[in-house]
Coordinates of N, CA, C and O in Angstrom, one line a residue:
X6 N -43.0 34.0 49.1 CA -42.0 33.8 49.1 C -40.8 33.2 47.8 O -41.4 32.0 47.9
X7 N -40.1 33.3 47.1 CA -40.1 32.7 45.7 C -38.7 32.2 45.6 O -37.6 32.5 47.3
X8 N -38.5 30.4 45.4 CA -37.4 29.7 45.8 C -36.4 30.3 45.2 O -35.9 30.5 44.2
X9 N -35.0 29.9 46.0 CA -33.9 30.6 45.1 C -33.5 29.4 44.1 O -33.4 28.3 44.6
X10 N -32.5 29.2 42.9 CA -32.3 28.3 41.9 C -31.4 27.7 42.5 O -30.0 28.5 43.1
X11 N -31.1 26.6 42.7 CA -30.0 26.0 42.8 C -28.8 26.2 41.9 O -28.8 26.3 41.1
X12 N -28.1 26.4 42.7 CA -26.4 26.8 41.9 C -26.1 25.4 40.9 O -26.5 24.3 41.2
X13 N -25.5 25.5 40.1 CA -25.2 24.6 39.1 C -24.5 23.2 39.2 O -23.3 23.8 40.4
X14 N -25.0 22.9 39.0 CA -23.7 21.3 39.7 C -22.2 21.3 39.3 O -22.3 21.7 37.7
X15 N -21.3 21.0 40.0 CA -20.4 21.3 39.5 C -19.9 19.9 38.5 O -20.4 18.6 38.8
X16 N -19.5 20.0 37.6 CA -19.1 19.1 36.5 C -18.3 18.1 37.8 O -16.9 18.0 38.3
X17 N -18.2 16.6 37.3 CA -17.6 15.0 38.1 C -15.9 15.4 37.8 O -15.9 16.2 36.6
X18 N -15.4 15.3 38.6 CA -14.5 14.8 39.2 C -13.5 14.7 37.8 O -12.6 15.3 37.4
X19 N -14.0 13.5 37.0 CA -12.8 12.8 36.1 C -13.4 13.6 34.9 O -12.3 13.5 33.8
X20 N -14.5 14.9 34.6 CA -14.8 15.3 33.3 C -13.1 15.8 32.7 O -13.0 15.3 31.7
X21 N -12.6 16.7 33.6 CA -11.6 17.7 33.3 C -10.6 16.9 32.9 O -9.6 17.3 31.4
X22 N -10.0 15.4 33.7 CA -9.0 14.9 32.8 C -9.1 14.2 31.6 O -7.9 14.2 30.8
X23 N -9.8 13.7 31.1 CA -10.8 12.9 29.9 C -10.2 13.8 29.2 O -9.6 14.1 28.4
X24 N -10.6 15.5 29.4 CA -11.3 16.8 28.3 C -9.5 16.6 28.0 O -9.1 16.6 26.8
X25 N -8.4 16.7 29.3 CA -7.3 17.1 28.8 C -6.5 16.3 27.9 O -5.7 15.7 26.9
X26 N -6.8 14.7 28.6 CA -6.2 13.4 27.6 C -6.9 13.6 26.6 O -5.6 13.4 24.8
X27 N -8.4 13.8 26.0 CA -8.6 13.8 24.9 C -8.1 15.0 23.5 O -7.8 14.8 22.4
X28 N -7.9 16.0 24.3 CA -7.0 17.2 23.6 C -4.9 17.1 22.9 O -5.2 17.6 22.0
X29 N -5.0 16.2 24.4 CA -3.4 16.0 24.2 C -3.2 15.1 22.7 O -2.4 15.4 21.5
X30 N -4.3 13.9 22.5 CA -4.3 12.9 22.0 C -4.5 13.6 20.7 O -3.7 13.4 18.9
X31 N -5.9 14.3 20.0 CA -5.6 15.2 19.0 C -4.8 16.1 18.5 O -4.5 15.9 17.2
X32 N -4.4 17.0 19.5 CA -2.6 17.4 19.2 C -1.3 17.1 18.8 O -1.2 17.2 17.4
X33 N -1.2 15.7 19.5 CA -0.7 14.9 18.9 C -0.8 14.1 17.6 O 0.6 13.8 16.8
X34 N -2.0 14.4 17.4 CA -2.0 13.1 16.1 C -2.0 13.8 14.7 O -1.5 13.9 13.8
X35 N -2.2 15.8 15.1 CA -2.3 16.3 14.0 C -0.6 17.0 13.9 O -1.0 16.9 12.5
X36 N 0.5 16.9 14.7 CA 1.5 16.6 14.5 C 2.6 15.7 14.2 O 2.9 16.5 12.8
X37 N 1.6 14.6 14.8 CA 2.2 12.9 13.6 C 2.0 13.3 12.3 O 2.4 12.7 11.3
X38 N 0.4 13.4 11.9 CA -0.2 13.5 11.1 C 0.9 14.9 9.7 O 0.8 14.4 8.6
X39 N 1.0 16.0 10.3 CA 1.5 16.9 9.6 C 3.5 16.4 9.1 O 3.6 17.0 8.3
X40 N 3.6 15.8 10.0 CA 5.0 15.2 9.7 C 5.2 14.2 8.6 O 5.7 14.2 7.5
X41 N 4.4 12.8 8.4 CA 3.9 12.4 8.5 C 3.5 12.4 6.6 O 4.2 11.4 5.1
X42 N 2.6 13.4 6.7 CA 1.9 13.7 4.9 C 2.8 15.5 5.0 O 2.5 15.6 3.6
X43 N 3.8 16.0 5.4 CA 4.1 17.1 5.2 C 5.3 17.0 3.8 O 5.5 16.3 3.2
X44 N 4.5 18.1 2.1 CA 5.7 18.2 1.7 C 6.8 18.2 1.6 O 7.7 19.3 2.5
X45 N 7.8 17.0 0.7 CA 9.2 17.4 1.4 C 9.7 18.9 0.6 O 9.6 19.2 -0.5
X46 N 11.3 18.7 0.8 CA 12.2 20.0 0.0 C 11.5 18.9 -1.6 O 11.9 18.1 -1.4
X47 N 12.5 20.3 -1.8 CA 12.9 19.8 -3.6 C 14.0 18.7 -3.4 O 15.0 18.2 -2.8
X48 N 13.5 18.4 -4.6 CA 14.4 16.5 -4.5 C 16.1 17.1 -5.0 O 16.0 17.8 -6.1
X49 N 17.0 16.0 -4.5 CA 18.6 16.6 -4.3 C 18.6 16.2 -5.5 O 18.9 16.0 -5.7
X50 N 19.7 17.4 -6.1 CA 20.1 17.0 -7.5 C 21.2 15.7 -7.6 O 21.3 15.8 -8.8
X51 N 21.7 16.1 -5.9 CA 22.1 14.6 -6.6 C 21.7 13.3 -6.6 O 21.8 12.7 -7.4
X52 N 20.8 13.1 -6.2 CA 19.5 12.0 -7.1 C 19.2 12.2 -8.0 O 19.2 11.3 -8.8
X53 N 19.1 13.2 -8.6 CA 18.3 13.5 -10.2 C 19.8 13.2 -10.6 O 20.2 12.4 -12.0
X54 N 20.8 13.0 -10.5 CA 22.4 13.3 -11.6 C 22.2 11.6 -11.4 O 23.0 11.3 -12.2
X55 N 22.4 10.7 -10.6 CA 22.5 9.7 -10.1 C 21.7 8.8 -10.6 O 22.2 8.2 -11.1
X56 N 20.6 9.1 -10.7 CA 19.5 8.7 -11.7 C 19.4 8.3 -12.9 O 18.7 7.5 -13.9
X57 N 20.4 9.3 -13.6 CA 20.3 9.7 -15.4 C 21.4 9.6 -16.1 O 21.6 8.9 -17.0
X58 N 21.7 10.8 -15.6 CA 23.3 11.5 -16.5 C 24.6 10.4 -16.2 O 25.6 11.1 -17.2
X59 N 24.7 9.3 -15.4 CA 26.1 8.8 -15.3 C 26.2 7.8 -16.1 O 26.8 7.0 -15.6
X60 N 24.7 8.0 -17.0 CA 25.1 6.6 -17.9 C 25.4 7.1 -19.0 O 24.4 7.9 -20.2
X61 N 26.7 6.2 -20.0 CA 26.5 6.5 -21.5 C 25.7 6.2 -22.3 O 24.3 5.4 -21.7
X62 N 25.1 6.9 -23.6 CA 24.4 6.6 -24.1 C 23.9 5.4 -24.6 O 22.6 5.2 -24.5
X63 N 24.6 4.2 -24.4 CA 24.8 3.5 -25.7 C 24.0 2.5 -23.7 O 23.4 1.2 -24.3
X64 N 24.1 2.9 -22.9 CA 23.2 1.9 -21.8 C 21.9 2.3 -21.2 O 21.6 1.8 -20.2
X65 N 21.7 3.9 -22.5 CA 20.6 4.3 -22.1 C 19.5 3.3 -22.1 O 19.8 2.6 -23.2
X66 N 18.1 3.4 -21.1 CA 17.7 3.8 -20.7 C 17.8 3.4 -19.5 O 17.2 4.0 -17.8
X67 N 18.5 2.8 -19.2 CA 19.0 2.5 -17.7 C 17.9 0.7 -16.8 O 17.5 0.2 -18.2
X68 N 18.1 0.1 -16.1 CA 17.4 -0.4 -15.3 C 16.0 -0.2 -16.1 O 15.5 1.0 -15.5
X69 N 15.1 -1.2 -15.7 CA 13.9 -1.4 -16.1 C 13.2 -1.7 -14.5 O 12.1 -1.3 -14.5
X70 N 13.4 -1.8 -13.8 CA 12.8 -1.6 -12.6 C 12.6 -0.9 -11.4 O 13.7 0.9 -11.5
X71 N 11.5 -0.5 -11.1 CA 11.1 1.0 -10.2 C 11.3 1.3 -9.0 O 11.2 0.0 -8.1
X72 N 12.5 2.4 -8.5 CA 12.5 2.5 -7.3 C 12.2 3.7 -6.5 O 11.6 5.2 -7.5
X73 N 12.2 4.2 -5.3 CA 11.7 5.1 -4.6 C 13.2 5.6 -3.7 O 13.8 5.2 -3.4
X74 N 12.6 6.9 -3.6 CA 13.9 7.7 -2.8 C 13.2 7.5 -1.4 O 12.0 6.7 -0.9
X75 N 14.2 7.4 -0.4 CA 13.3 7.3 0.7 C 12.4 8.7 1.5 O 11.5 7.2 1.9
X76 N 11.8 9.8 1.0 CA 10.5 10.5 1.1 C 9.7 9.5 0.3 O 8.8 9.2 1.2
X77 N 9.2 9.0 -0.5 CA 8.5 8.1 -1.3 C 7.8 6.5 -0.9 O 6.7 6.4 -0.5
X78 N 9.3 6.5 -0.2 CA 9.1 5.2 0.6 C 8.4 5.0 2.1 O 8.3 4.0 1.9
X79 N 8.5 6.0 2.7 CA 7.6 6.4 4.1 C 6.4 6.7 3.8 O 5.7 6.5 4.7
X80 N 5.7 7.1 2.5 CA 4.0 7.1 2.5 C 4.0 5.6 2.5 O 4.2 4.9 1.9
X81 N 2.4 5.6 3.1 CA 1.6 4.8 3.8 C 1.8 3.4 1.9 O 1.6 2.4 2.3
X82 N 1.4 4.1 1.0 CA 0.9 3.4 0.0 C 2.1 3.2 -1.0 O 2.3 3.6 -1.9
X83 N 3.7 3.6 -0.7 CA 4.5 3.5 -1.1 C 4.3 2.0 -2.5 O 5.1 1.8 -3.1
X84 N 4.4 0.8 -1.3 CA 4.4 -0.5 -2.3 C 3.3 -0.8 -3.3 O 3.6 -1.2 -4.7
X85 N 2.3 0.1 -3.0 CA 1.1 -0.2 -3.7 C 1.4 0.8 -5.2 O 1.7 0.4 -6.3
X86 N 1.9 2.1 -4.9 CA 2.4 2.2 -6.2 C 3.4 1.7 -6.9 O 3.6 2.3 -8.0
X87 N 5.0 1.8 -6.1 CA 5.5 0.9 -6.7 C 5.1 0.0 -7.6 O 5.6 -0.6 -8.8
X88 N 4.3 -1.6 -7.2 CA 3.7 -2.1 -7.5 C 2.9 -2.1 -9.1 O 3.5 -2.5 -10.3
X89 N 2.2 -0.4 -8.4 CA 1.0 -0.1 -10.6 C 2.4 -0.1 -11.0 O 1.9 0.3 -12.0
X90 N 3.3 1.0 -10.9 CA 3.7 1.6 -11.6 C 5.0 0.8 -12.4 O 5.5 0.8 -13.6
X91 N 5.2 -0.4 -11.4 CA 6.3 -1.2 -11.8 C 5.1 -2.0 -12.8 O 6.2 -2.5 -14.8
X92 N 4.5 -2.4 -12.8 CA 3.4 -3.2 -14.0 C 2.7 -2.5 -15.2 O 3.5 -2.5 -16.9
X93 N 3.4 -0.7 -15.2 CA 3.2 0.0 -15.4 C 4.0 0.2 -17.1 O 3.7 0.2 -18.2
X94 N 5.0 0.6 -16.6 CA 6.4 0.1 -17.0 C 6.9 -0.6 -18.1 O 7.5 -1.2 -19.2
X95 N 6.0 -2.3 -17.1 CA 6.4 -3.5 -18.2 C 5.6 -3.4 -19.1 O 6.4 -4.1 -19.8
X96 N 4.4 -3.0 -19.3 CA 3.6 -3.7 -20.3 C 3.7 -1.9 -21.9 O 4.0 -3.1 -22.4
X97 N 4.8 -1.6 -21.0 CA 5.1 -0.5 -22.1 C 6.3 -0.9 -22.9 O 6.6 -1.5 -24.2
X98 N 7.0 -1.9 -21.3 CA 8.1 -2.6 -22.3 C 8.0 -3.6 -23.3 O 9.5 -4.0 -23.4
X99 N 7.5 -4.2 -22.7 CA 7.0 -5.3 -23.4 C 5.9 -5.1 -24.5 O 5.5 -6.4 -25.0
X100 N 5.4 -4.1 -24.8 CA 4.4 -4.3 -25.8 C 2.8 -4.9 -25.6 O 2.2 -5.6 -25.9
X101 N 3.2 -5.0 -24.3 CA 1.7 -5.7 -23.9 C 0.6 -4.5 -23.1 O 0.0 -4.2 -22.0
X102 N 0.0 -4.8 -24.6 CA -1.5 -3.6 -24.1 C -2.4 -4.3 -23.0 O -3.2 -3.4 -22.7
X103 N -3.0 -5.5 -23.3 CA -3.4 -5.6 -22.1 C -3.5 -5.5 -20.7 O -4.7 -5.1 -19.5
X104 N -1.6 -5.7 -20.8 CA -1.6 -5.5 -18.9 C -2.0 -4.6 -19.0 O -1.9 -3.9 -17.5
X105 N -1.1 -3.0 -19.6 CA -1.8 -1.6 -19.5 C -2.8 -1.3 -19.0 O -3.1 -1.1 -18.3
X106 N -3.4 -2.1 -19.6 CA -5.6 -1.6 -19.7 C -5.9 -2.0 -17.8 O -6.8 -1.4 -17.3
X107 N -5.1 -3.0 -17.0 CA -5.0 -3.5 -15.5 C -4.8 -2.0 -14.6 O -5.5 -2.5 -13.8
X108 N -3.7 -1.4 -15.3 CA -3.2 -0.5 -14.7 C -3.8 0.9 -14.7 O -3.4 1.8 -13.7
X109 N -4.4 1.4 -15.5 CA -4.6 2.7 -16.0 C -6.3 2.9 -15.8 O -7.3 1.7 -16.1
X110 N -6.8 4.1 -15.7 CA -8.8 4.3 -15.6 C -9.3 4.6 -17.1 O -8.4 3.8 -17.6
X111 N -10.2 3.5 -16.6 CA -11.4 3.9 -17.8 C -10.9 4.9 -18.9 O -11.4 4.5 -20.2
X112 N -11.0 6.5 -18.2 CA -10.7 7.2 -19.3 C -9.6 7.5 -20.0 O -9.3 7.6 -21.2
X113 N -8.7 6.7 -19.0 CA -7.2 6.4 -20.4 C -7.2 5.4 -21.0 O -6.8 6.0 -22.2
X114 N -7.6 4.3 -20.9 CA -8.2 3.1 -22.3 C -8.6 3.9 -23.2 O -8.6 3.7 -24.3
X115 N -9.8 4.7 -22.8 CA -10.8 5.5 -23.7 C -9.5 6.4 -24.9 O -10.3 6.3 -25.8
X116 N -9.2 6.5 -24.0 CA -8.2 7.5 -24.7 C -7.2 7.5 -25.7 O -6.9 7.8 -26.8
X117 N -6.7 6.0 -25.0 CA -5.4 5.8 -25.9 C -5.9 4.2 -26.3 O -5.7 3.1 -25.6
X118 N -6.2 3.7 -27.4 CA -7.2 2.6 -27.8 C -5.8 1.5 -28.5 O -4.7 2.3 -28.5
X119 N -6.8 0.6 -28.7 CA -4.6 -0.2 -28.5 C -4.2 0.1 -29.9 O -2.5 0.6 -30.0
X120 N -4.5 0.7 -31.2 CA -3.3 1.0 -32.4 C -3.3 2.2 -31.9 O -2.3 2.5 -32.4
X121 N -3.7 3.4 -30.9 CA -3.2 3.9 -30.8 C -2.4 3.9 -29.9 O -0.8 4.9 -30.0
X122 N -2.6 3.4 -29.4 CA -1.0 2.4 -27.7 C 0.3 2.3 -28.9 O 1.3 2.8 -28.3
X123 N 0.1 0.7 -29.7 CA 1.3 0.7 -30.5 C 1.9 1.5 -30.8 O 3.7 1.3 -31.0
X124 N 1.1 2.7 -31.8 CA 1.5 3.2 -32.4 C 2.3 4.4 -31.4 O 3.7 5.1 -31.7
X125 N 1.9 4.7 -30.2 CA 3.1 5.9 -29.2 C 4.1 5.2 -28.9 O 5.2 5.9 -28.9
X126 N 3.9 3.9 -28.8 CA 5.2 3.5 -27.7 C 5.3 2.2 -28.5 O 6.5 1.5 -28.1
X127 N 5.2 2.3 -30.2 CA 6.1 1.1 -30.7 C 7.6 0.4 -30.9 O 7.6 -0.2 -30.5
X128 N 8.5 1.3 -30.4 CA 9.8 1.9 -29.9 C 10.3 1.9 -28.3 O 11.8 2.6 -28.8
X129 N 9.2 2.1 -28.2 CA 9.7 2.8 -26.5 C 10.7 1.7 -25.8 O 9.6 0.9 -25.5
X130 N 11.9 2.3 -25.0 CA 11.9 1.4 -23.9 C 12.0 2.1 -23.0 O 12.7 3.4 -22.1
X131 N 11.5 2.3 -21.5 CA 11.7 2.9 -20.5 C 12.7 2.4 -19.3 O 12.6 0.8 -19.0
X132 N 13.5 2.9 -18.8 CA 14.1 2.5 -17.2 C 14.1 3.7 -16.7 O 14.4 4.7 -16.5
X133 N 15.1 3.4 -15.6 CA 16.0 4.4 -14.8 C 14.9 5.6 -14.5 O 14.9 6.7 -13.8
X134 N 14.4 4.5 -13.7 CA 12.9 4.7 -12.8 C 12.9 5.1 -12.1 O 12.7 4.4 -10.9
X135 N 12.8 6.2 -11.1 CA 12.6 6.9 -9.7 C 11.5 7.2 -9.2 O 11.0 8.6 -9.7
X136 N 10.7 7.0 -8.3 CA 9.7 8.0 -7.9 C 10.3 8.4 -6.9 O 11.2 8.2 -5.5
X137 N 9.8 9.8 -6.7 CA 10.6 10.5 -6.3 C 9.6 11.2 -4.7 O 10.5 10.9 -3.4
X138 N 8.5 11.6 -4.7 CA 7.7 11.8 -3.8 C 6.4 11.2 -4.2 O 5.7 11.3 -5.0
X139 N 5.0 11.0 -3.2 CA 3.6 10.2 -2.9 C 3.2 11.6 -2.4 O 3.2 11.0 -1.1
X140 N 2.2 11.9 -2.9 CA 1.2 13.1 -2.6 C -0.2 13.0 -2.1 O -0.2 12.6 -3.0
X141 N -1.0 13.0 -1.5 CA -2.1 12.9 -0.8 C -3.0 13.5 -1.8 O -2.3 15.0 -1.2
X142 N -3.6 14.0 -2.6 CA -5.0 14.8 -2.1 C -6.1 14.9 -2.1 O -7.1 15.7 -1.3
X143 N -6.5 13.4 -2.1 CA -8.2 12.7 -1.1 C -8.0 11.7 -0.7 O -6.7 10.7 -0.7
X144 N -8.7 10.6 -0.2 CA -8.6 9.5 0.1 C -8.5 8.7 -1.5 O -8.7 7.6 -1.3
X145 N -9.0 9.4 -2.1 CA -9.4 8.5 -3.3 C -8.8 8.9 -4.9 O -8.4 8.5 -5.9
X146 N -7.2 9.4 -4.3 CA -6.6 10.9 -5.3 C -5.3 10.6 -4.5 O -4.7 10.9 -3.3
X147 N -3.9 10.4 -5.3 CA -2.6 11.1 -5.3 C -1.9 11.5 -6.1 O -2.3 11.0 -7.0
X148 N -0.9 11.7 -5.6 CA 0.0 12.5 -7.2 C 1.4 12.3 -6.8 O 1.9 11.7 -5.9
X149 N 2.2 11.4 -8.1 CA 3.3 10.6 -7.5 C 4.3 11.7 -8.7 O 4.2 11.6 -9.7
X150 N 5.6 11.8 -7.9 CA 6.0 12.9 -9.3 C 7.8 11.7 -9.0 O 8.2 10.8 -8.2
X151 N 7.6 11.5 -10.8 CA 8.8 10.0 -11.5 C 9.2 10.7 -12.8 O 9.0 11.6 -12.8
X152 N 10.0 10.1 -12.6 CA 11.9 11.1 -13.5 C 11.9 9.2 -14.2 O 12.0 8.3 -13.1
X153 N 12.1 9.4 -14.8 CA 12.4 8.4 -15.4 C 13.1 8.2 -17.8 O 13.2 9.3 -17.9
X154 N 13.6 7.3 -17.6 CA 14.5 7.9 -19.3 C 13.7 6.8 -20.5 O 13.2 5.7 -19.9
X155 N 13.2 7.4 -21.5 CA 13.0 6.8 -22.5 C 13.7 6.8 -23.9 O 14.3 7.7 -23.9
X156 N 14.5 5.6 -24.8 CA 15.0 4.9 -25.6 C 13.8 5.0 -26.5 O 12.9 4.5 -26.4
X157 N 13.9 5.8 -27.8 CA 12.8 5.3 -29.1 C 13.1 5.6 -30.2 O 14.6 6.8 -30.6
X158 N 12.5 5.3 -31.1 CA 13.1 6.1 -32.9 C 12.7 7.2 -32.1 O 11.9 8.0 -31.6
X159 N 13.6 7.9 -32.7 CA 13.6 9.9 -33.1 C 11.7 10.2 -33.3 O 10.9 11.6 -32.7
X160 N 11.4 9.3 -34.2 CA 9.8 9.6 -34.7 C 8.8 9.7 -33.9 O 7.6 10.3 -34.0
X161 N 8.7 8.3 -32.6 CA 8.2 8.3 -31.6 C 9.1 9.2 -30.5 O 7.5 9.0 -29.4
X162 N 9.6 9.8 -30.3 CA 9.7 10.8 -29.2 C 8.8 12.0 -29.2 O 8.2 12.2 -30.1
X163 N 9.0 12.6 -27.7 CA 7.5 13.3 -28.0 C 7.8 14.5 -28.7 O 9.3 14.8 -29.1
X164 N 7.3 15.4 -30.0 CA 7.3 16.0 -30.6 C 8.2 17.0 -29.9 O 8.7 17.9 -30.5
X165 N 7.8 17.7 -29.1 CA 8.5 18.8 -28.3 C 9.8 18.7 -28.1 O 10.6 19.4 -27.9
X166 N 10.7 17.5 -28.5 CA 11.9 17.1 -28.5 C 11.9 15.6 -28.7 O 12.0 14.6 -28.5
X167 N 12.3 15.7 -30.2 CA 12.8 14.6 -31.4 C 13.5 13.9 -30.4 O 14.5 14.6 -32.0
X168 N 13.8 13.2 -30.3 CA 15.2 12.8 -29.7 C 15.5 11.5 -29.0 O 14.0 11.0 -28.8
X169 N 16.5 10.6 -29.7 CA 16.3 9.2 -29.5 C 16.7 8.7 -28.2 O 15.9 7.3 -27.5
X170 N 16.8 10.1 -26.8 CA 16.9 9.4 -25.9 C 16.5 10.7 -24.7 O 16.9 11.9 -25.1
X171 N 15.2 10.2 -23.7 CA 14.7 11.4 -23.2 C 14.9 11.7 -21.6 O 14.3 10.0 -21.3
X172 N 15.1 12.1 -21.0 CA 14.9 12.0 -19.2 C 13.8 13.1 -19.7 O 13.7 14.0 -19.9
X173 N 12.4 12.3 -18.6 CA 10.7 12.7 -18.2 C 11.8 12.8 -16.5 O 12.0 12.3 -16.3
X174 N 10.8 13.9 -16.2 CA 10.2 14.1 -14.9 C 9.0 14.7 -15.1 O 8.3 15.5 -16.0
X175 N 7.8 14.1 -14.1 CA 6.0 14.4 -14.7 C 5.8 13.9 -13.5 O 6.1 13.1 -12.5
X176 N 4.9 14.5 -13.5 CA 3.6 13.9 -12.1 C 2.5 13.0 -12.8 O 1.8 13.5 -13.3
X177 N 2.7 11.9 -12.5 CA 1.3 10.6 -12.6 C 0.3 10.8 -11.9 O 0.0 10.7 -10.6
X178 N -0.9 11.4 -11.6 CA -2.4 10.9 -10.8 C -2.8 9.9 -11.0 O -2.8 9.0 -11.7
X179 N -2.4 9.7 -9.5 CA -3.5 7.7 -9.5 C -5.2 8.4 -9.2 O -4.9 9.1 -8.0
X180 N -5.9 7.6 -8.8 CA -7.5 7.4 -8.6 C -7.2 5.6 -8.4 O -7.2 5.0 -8.7
X181 N -8.9 6.1 -7.4 CA -9.3 4.9 -6.5 C -10.5 4.6 -8.0 O -11.4 5.3 -7.8
X182 N -10.0 3.3 -8.5 CA -11.5 2.5 -9.1 C -12.0 1.7 -9.1 O -10.8 1.0 -9.8
X183 N -12.9 1.7 -8.6 CA -13.4 0.2 -8.3 C -12.6 -0.2 -7.2 O -12.5 -1.6 -7.3
X184 N -12.2 0.2 -5.9 CA -11.5 -0.5 -5.4 C -10.0 -0.8 -5.7 O -9.2 -1.1 -4.3
X185 N -9.8 0.0 -6.7 CA -7.9 -0.4 -6.8 C -7.7 1.1 -7.7 O -7.9 1.1 -8.2
X186 N -6.4 0.8 -7.3 CA -5.4 2.1 -7.5 C -5.1 2.2 -9.0 O -4.5 0.7 -9.3
X187 N -5.8 2.8 -9.5 CA -5.0 2.9 -11.5 C -4.9 4.4 -11.7 O -4.5 5.3 -11.3
X188 N -3.8 5.0 -12.6 CA -2.9 5.9 -13.5 C -4.4 6.4 -13.9 O -4.6 5.7 -15.4
X189 N -4.5 7.7 -13.9 CA -5.1 7.9 -14.2 C -4.8 9.2 -15.5 O -3.6 9.1 -15.8
X190 N -5.9 9.1 -16.4 CA -5.0 10.7 -17.4 C -4.8 11.7 -16.4 O -4.9 12.2 -16.2
X191 N -3.2 11.8 -17.1 CA -2.5 12.9 -17.2 C -3.5 14.4 -17.9 O -3.8 14.3 -19.2
X192 N -3.3 15.6 -16.8 CA -4.8 16.7 -17.8 C -3.3 17.6 -17.9 O -2.0 17.5 -17.9
X193 N -4.1 18.9 -18.5 CA -3.2 19.9 -18.9 C -2.2 20.2 -17.9 O -1.4 21.7 -18.1
X194 N -2.3 20.3 -16.8 CA -2.1 21.5 -15.6 C -0.6 20.6 -15.1 O -0.4 21.5 -15.0
X195 N -0.3 20.3 -15.9 CA 1.0 19.2 -15.5 C 1.7 18.7 -16.4 O 1.2 18.0 -17.4
X196 N 2.6 20.1 -16.6 CA 3.3 19.3 -18.1 C 4.4 19.0 -17.5 O 5.1 19.1 -16.5
X197 N 5.2 18.1 -18.0 CA 6.6 17.1 -17.8 C 7.7 18.4 -18.5 O 7.6 18.6 -19.2
X198 N 8.7 17.3 -17.3 CA 10.0 18.5 -17.5 C 10.7 16.8 -18.6 O 11.2 16.1 -18.7
X199 N 10.8 17.7 -18.9 CA 12.2 17.0 -20.5 C 13.5 17.9 -21.1 O 13.7 19.0 -20.9
X200 N 14.0 16.2 -21.2 CA 15.8 17.3 -21.3 C 16.4 15.6 -22.1 O 16.1 14.8 -22.0
X201 N 17.1 16.2 -23.2 CA 18.4 15.1 -23.8 C 19.3 14.4 -23.1 O 19.6 14.8 -22.4
X202 N 18.6 13.6 -23.6 CA 20.4 12.7 -22.8 C 21.6 12.8 -22.8 O 22.0 13.3 -24.0

């Protein structure tokens, strides 16, 4: 007579509550992450208007301090981004190529040697700088939607809008390079929005 196989052992009593707790934490964490990193609604027109158009032409480009919308300020890397952009715009406003090199990627430095950079930004002054949102792409990449105003000689203005005062909205790519966040080269896939002051 063959022996009957033993019935399967019942799972330990503690296993079911542990599984429930683990699943609950995972679901809660997923919902929290979705809220933290969800794409925000479009930037309200009132924010755009306040940041650019209420200033007389003689007072353009406005203050050179980088500011953040509440949405951008809520991002975990908001202070890193703000400091990085502040240095970037300060370098342009003070014609400091060496300072600019500290906040951009090697690829961007290679694309703009000192002579090209000084030629491009020779008369440029940037202000009314507002970060609208910060979107993560990966652990080593961010996309920053920023608006600002530039004043310059018309010949130094963008070729598509040769004006002495231009409002810009563009997406700046940020990349982690050698352990530090840097502003990466802007690819052709992102087209800035330009308008006359």
